[in-house]
Coordinates of C-alpha atoms in Angstrom, one line a residue:
M15 CA 6.8 13.3 6.1
N16 CA 5.7 14.3 8.8
L17 CA 5.9 12.2 11.8
L18 CA 3.2 11.8 14.5
S19 CA 3.7 13.9 17.8
L20 CA 1.6 12.8 19.7
T21 CA 1.4 10.6 23.0
Y22 CA -0.2 7.5 23.7
Q23 CA -3.0 9.5 25.5
E24 CA -3.5 12.6 23.4
F25 CA -4.4 10.0 20.8
E26 CA -6.1 7.5 23.9
R27 CA -8.3 11.2 23.7
L28 CA -8.6 11.1 20.2
L29 CA -9.4 7.9 19.7
K30 CA -12.6 8.6 22.5
A31 CA -13.8 11.8 20.9
F32 CA -13.9 10.4 17.7
T33 CA -15.3 7.2 18.7
I34 CA -18.2 9.9 20.2
V35 CA -18.9 12.1 17.2
T36 CA -19.6 8.5 15.7
V37 CA -21.9 7.2 18.2
L38 CA -24.0 9.5 18.4
L39 CA -24.5 10.6 14.5
T40 CA -25.6 6.8 13.5
V41 CA -27.7 7.1 17.1
L42 CA -29.4 10.8 15.2
V43 CA -29.5 9.1 11.9
A44 CA -31.5 6.0 12.5
L45 CA -34.1 8.1 15.0
I46 CA -34.4 10.3 12.1
R47 CA -35.0 7.2 9.3
W48 CA -37.1 5.6 12.0
L49 CA -39.2 8.0 13.3
G50 CA -39.7 10.4 10.6
L51 CA -39.0 8.1 7.3
G52 CA -40.5 4.5 8.9
T53 CA -37.3 2.6 8.2
P54 CA -37.9 -0.1 9.6
I55 CA -35.5 -0.1 13.0
A56 CA -32.8 -3.1 12.1
T57 CA -32.5 -0.9 8.4
A58 CA -32.0 2.9 10.0
A59 CA -29.3 1.7 12.4
W60 CA -27.3 0.0 10.2
Q61 CA -27.7 3.5 7.6
G62 CA -27.6 6.1 10.8
F63 CA -23.9 3.5 11.1
T64 CA -22.6 3.7 7.7
L65 CA -23.0 7.2 7.3
A66 CA -21.9 8.9 10.6
L67 CA -18.8 6.2 10.5
S68 CA -18.1 7.4 6.7
T69 CA -19.0 11.4 8.1
S70 CA -16.0 11.0 11.6
T71 CA -13.8 9.7 8.2
L72 CA -13.7 12.7 6.0
A73 CA -14.7 14.7 9.0
F74 CA -10.7 13.1 10.8
G75 CA -8.9 13.7 7.7
F76 CA -10.0 17.7 7.6
F77 CA -8.9 17.5 11.6
A78 CA -5.7 15.4 10.9
R79 CA -4.8 19.2 8.8
W80 CA -6.4 21.5 10.5
T81 CA -4.0 24.0 12.1
W82 CA -4.1 24.5 16.2
K83 CA -4.6 27.2 17.4
S84 CA -8.6 26.5 19.1
P85 CA -8.2 27.5 22.5
R86 CA -12.3 26.2 22.7
F87 CA -10.2 22.1 21.4
A88 CA -7.2 23.0 23.1
K89 CA -8.7 22.5 26.4
W90 CA -10.7 20.2 25.2
L91 CA -8.4 17.5 23.9
K92 CA -6.0 18.6 27.0
R93 CA -3.2 19.1 24.6
P94 CA -1.0 22.7 24.3
I95 CA -1.0 25.4 21.6
V96 CA 2.9 26.1 20.6
H97 CA 1.2 27.5 16.8
G98 CA 3.2 30.2 15.6
L99 CA 5.5 33.2 15.1
W100 CA 7.9 33.3 17.8
R101 CA 11.1 35.4 17.9
G102 CA 13.0 36.2 20.8
T103 CA 17.2 35.6 22.0
L104 CA 19.7 33.2 21.6
R105 CA 22.8 33.0 24.0
T106 CA 25.6 30.4 23.4
N107 CA 29.1 29.3 24.8
F108 CA 29.9 28.5 21.2
R109 CA 33.7 31.3 21.1
I110 CA 35.1 33.4 17.8
P111 CA 38.8 32.5 17.3
D112 CA 40.1 35.6 19.9
G113 CA 38.5 33.5 22.9
R114 CA 35.8 36.3 22.8
A115 CA 32.0 35.4 23.6
L116 CA 28.9 35.8 21.0
P117 CA 26.9 38.6 22.4
E118 CA 23.1 37.7 21.9
I119 CA 21.6 36.6 18.4
E120 CA 17.7 37.1 17.1
I121 CA 16.1 34.8 16.2
A122 CA 12.5 34.1 14.9
F123 CA 10.8 30.1 15.3
V124 CA 8.5 29.5 13.5
I125 CA 6.7 26.1 14.2
R126 CA 3.5 24.7 13.2
Q127 CA 1.3 21.9 15.3
T128 CA -1.9 20.3 14.1
Y129 CA -3.2 17.9 16.8
L130 CA -0.5 15.1 14.7
T131 CA 1.8 17.0 14.0
L132 CA 5.0 18.9 14.8
S133 CA 7.3 21.0 13.0
I134 CA 9.4 23.8 13.8
E135 CA 11.6 25.9 12.2
S136 CA 14.5 28.6 13.6
Y137 CA 16.3 31.1 11.0
T138 CA 18.5 33.8 12.5
K139 CA 20.3 36.4 9.8
G140 CA 23.6 33.7 9.0
Q141 CA 21.7 30.6 9.3
E142 CA 18.3 28.2 9.1
G143 CA 17.6 25.5 10.5
E144 CA 14.2 22.5 11.1
S145 CA 13.4 19.9 13.3
K146 CA 13.6 16.7 12.1
V147 CA 11.9 14.7 15.7
E148 CA 9.4 16.5 17.6
A149 CA 7.1 16.0 21.2
L150 CA 5.2 18.3 22.7
I151 CA 5.2 16.8 26.1
R152 CA 2.9 17.4 28.7
N153 CA 3.5 16.4 32.8
A154 CA -0.1 15.9 33.7
K155 CA 0.6 16.3 37.3
T156 CA 3.0 19.5 37.5
E157 CA -0.1 20.7 34.4
T158 CA 3.7 21.5 32.3
T159 CA 4.4 21.2 29.1
R160 CA 7.8 20.5 27.0
I161 CA 8.5 21.2 23.6
S162 CA 11.6 18.3 22.9
Y163 CA 12.6 18.1 19.6
I164 CA 15.8 17.5 16.8
F165 CA 17.4 19.6 14.4
E166 CA 19.6 20.2 11.3
L167 CA 21.2 23.3 10.9
R168 CA 22.3 25.3 7.7
R169 CA 24.9 27.8 7.9
Q170 CA 25.3 29.5 3.9
Y171 CA 26.9 32.6 5.6
Q172 CA 30.1 34.9 3.4
G173 CA 31.0 31.2 2.1
E174 CA 29.8 29.0 4.4
N175 CA 28.2 25.5 4.3
K176 CA 28.2 24.0 7.5
L177 CA 25.0 21.7 8.3
T178 CA 24.8 20.4 12.2
T179 CA 23.2 19.0 13.7
G180 CA 21.3 19.1 17.7
A181 CA 18.6 18.2 19.8
G182 CA 16.9 20.7 22.5
E183 CA 14.2 21.4 24.4
L184 CA 11.6 24.1 25.7
K185 CA 9.0 24.9 28.9
L186 CA 5.9 26.9 27.7
L187 CA 5.6 29.6 30.8
D188 CA 3.8 32.9 31.2
E189 CA -0.5 31.3 29.8
G190 CA 1.9 30.0 26.6
R191 CA 2.8 33.0 25.4
R192 CA 6.3 32.5 26.1
L193 CA 9.2 29.4 25.4
K194 CA 12.4 29.0 27.3
G195 CA 15.3 26.4 27.3
H196 CA 18.1 25.1 26.1
Y197 CA 20.4 23.3 23.3
W198 CA 22.7 21.4 22.4
T199 CA 24.5 20.5 19.2
N200 CA 27.4 18.5 17.8
S201 CA 30.4 21.1 17.5
P202 CA 29.7 20.8 20.2
T203 CA 28.4 24.4 22.0
Q204 CA 25.5 24.9 23.7
G205 CA 23.3 27.6 24.7
D206 CA 19.4 29.0 26.4
L207 CA 17.0 30.6 24.0
E208 CA 13.4 32.2 24.8
L209 CA 11.4 33.6 22.7
S210 CA 8.4 35.3 22.7
L211 CA 4.9 34.8 20.8
V212 CA 4.3 37.2 17.7
T213 CA 1.2 35.6 16.5
R214 CA -0.7 32.5 15.3
D215 CA -0.9 33.5 11.5
C216 CA 2.6 32.7 10.8
E217 CA 2.2 30.9 7.1
K218 CA 4.3 33.7 6.2
A219 CA 7.3 33.2 7.8
D220 CA 9.4 31.8 5.0
C221 CA 12.9 33.9 6.4
F222 CA 14.4 35.1 9.0
E223 CA 14.0 39.2 6.9
A224 CA 9.6 37.9 6.8
A225 CA 9.7 37.1 10.6
E226 CA 11.4 40.5 11.0
R227 CA 8.9 42.1 9.8
I228 CA 5.2 40.5 10.8
W229 CA 7.6 41.6 14.0
L230 CA 8.0 45.1 13.3
S231 CA 4.1 45.7 11.9
K232 CA 2.7 44.5 15.3
A233 CA 4.6 45.9 16.9
I234 CA 3.5 49.1 15.3
E235 CA -0.3 47.9 15.9
Q236 CA 0.3 47.6 19.7
Q237 CA 2.0 50.9 20.0
A238 CA -0.5 52.8 17.7
P239 CA -3.4 54.7 19.9
P240 CA -7.1 53.1 19.5
Y241 CA -9.1 54.2 17.3
S242 CA -11.5 56.8 18.5
A243 CA -15.1 58.1 16.7
G244 CA -14.0 61.3 17.2
T245 CA -10.6 62.0 15.8

């Protein structure tokens, strides 16, 4: 079950938007029935309201499940887009038994977002993680956006079966193309994360290997020479 990840202001904007849509539909249907069909105005108004309310309710059900990746809607409702496959590196203060620090770890984040909900999955070669509580926080004064989340990591590698919990915070940077931040676990360990957006289409990224294939495919596309009709 997904938890709602809306702030009060975001919920207020959503309620206002659907109220406006309902009112406009009510007026439109009522006018069509009154002026076009000759229905008495009181009856036309009631019919317009019931039809508009039913339509808005159905639209809300669709909207609640719709993937949040439209720049136009994001700007209108002031809810930033973080949906997509992100790839980058993780740096940790964990020390291996001989005291040496671990090298940077390649990591992929799969963030699935609707207007109402947010979920995060992380993948490395050795472990998988998923968020349990998430919040997308936008500071109206500074116009900065942060993702705060509580997560669980499952390590099933070379005979291990370990569950770790922790929390993280990521800041959205570079016009929504990068995420950078920190995490903490109950191990206790902590570290830094830096991720870049690979693609908004992340439906097939369900493991580290799949995420790497998508990343390599996008990298090849970006390096390919532009198409020319004369070649």
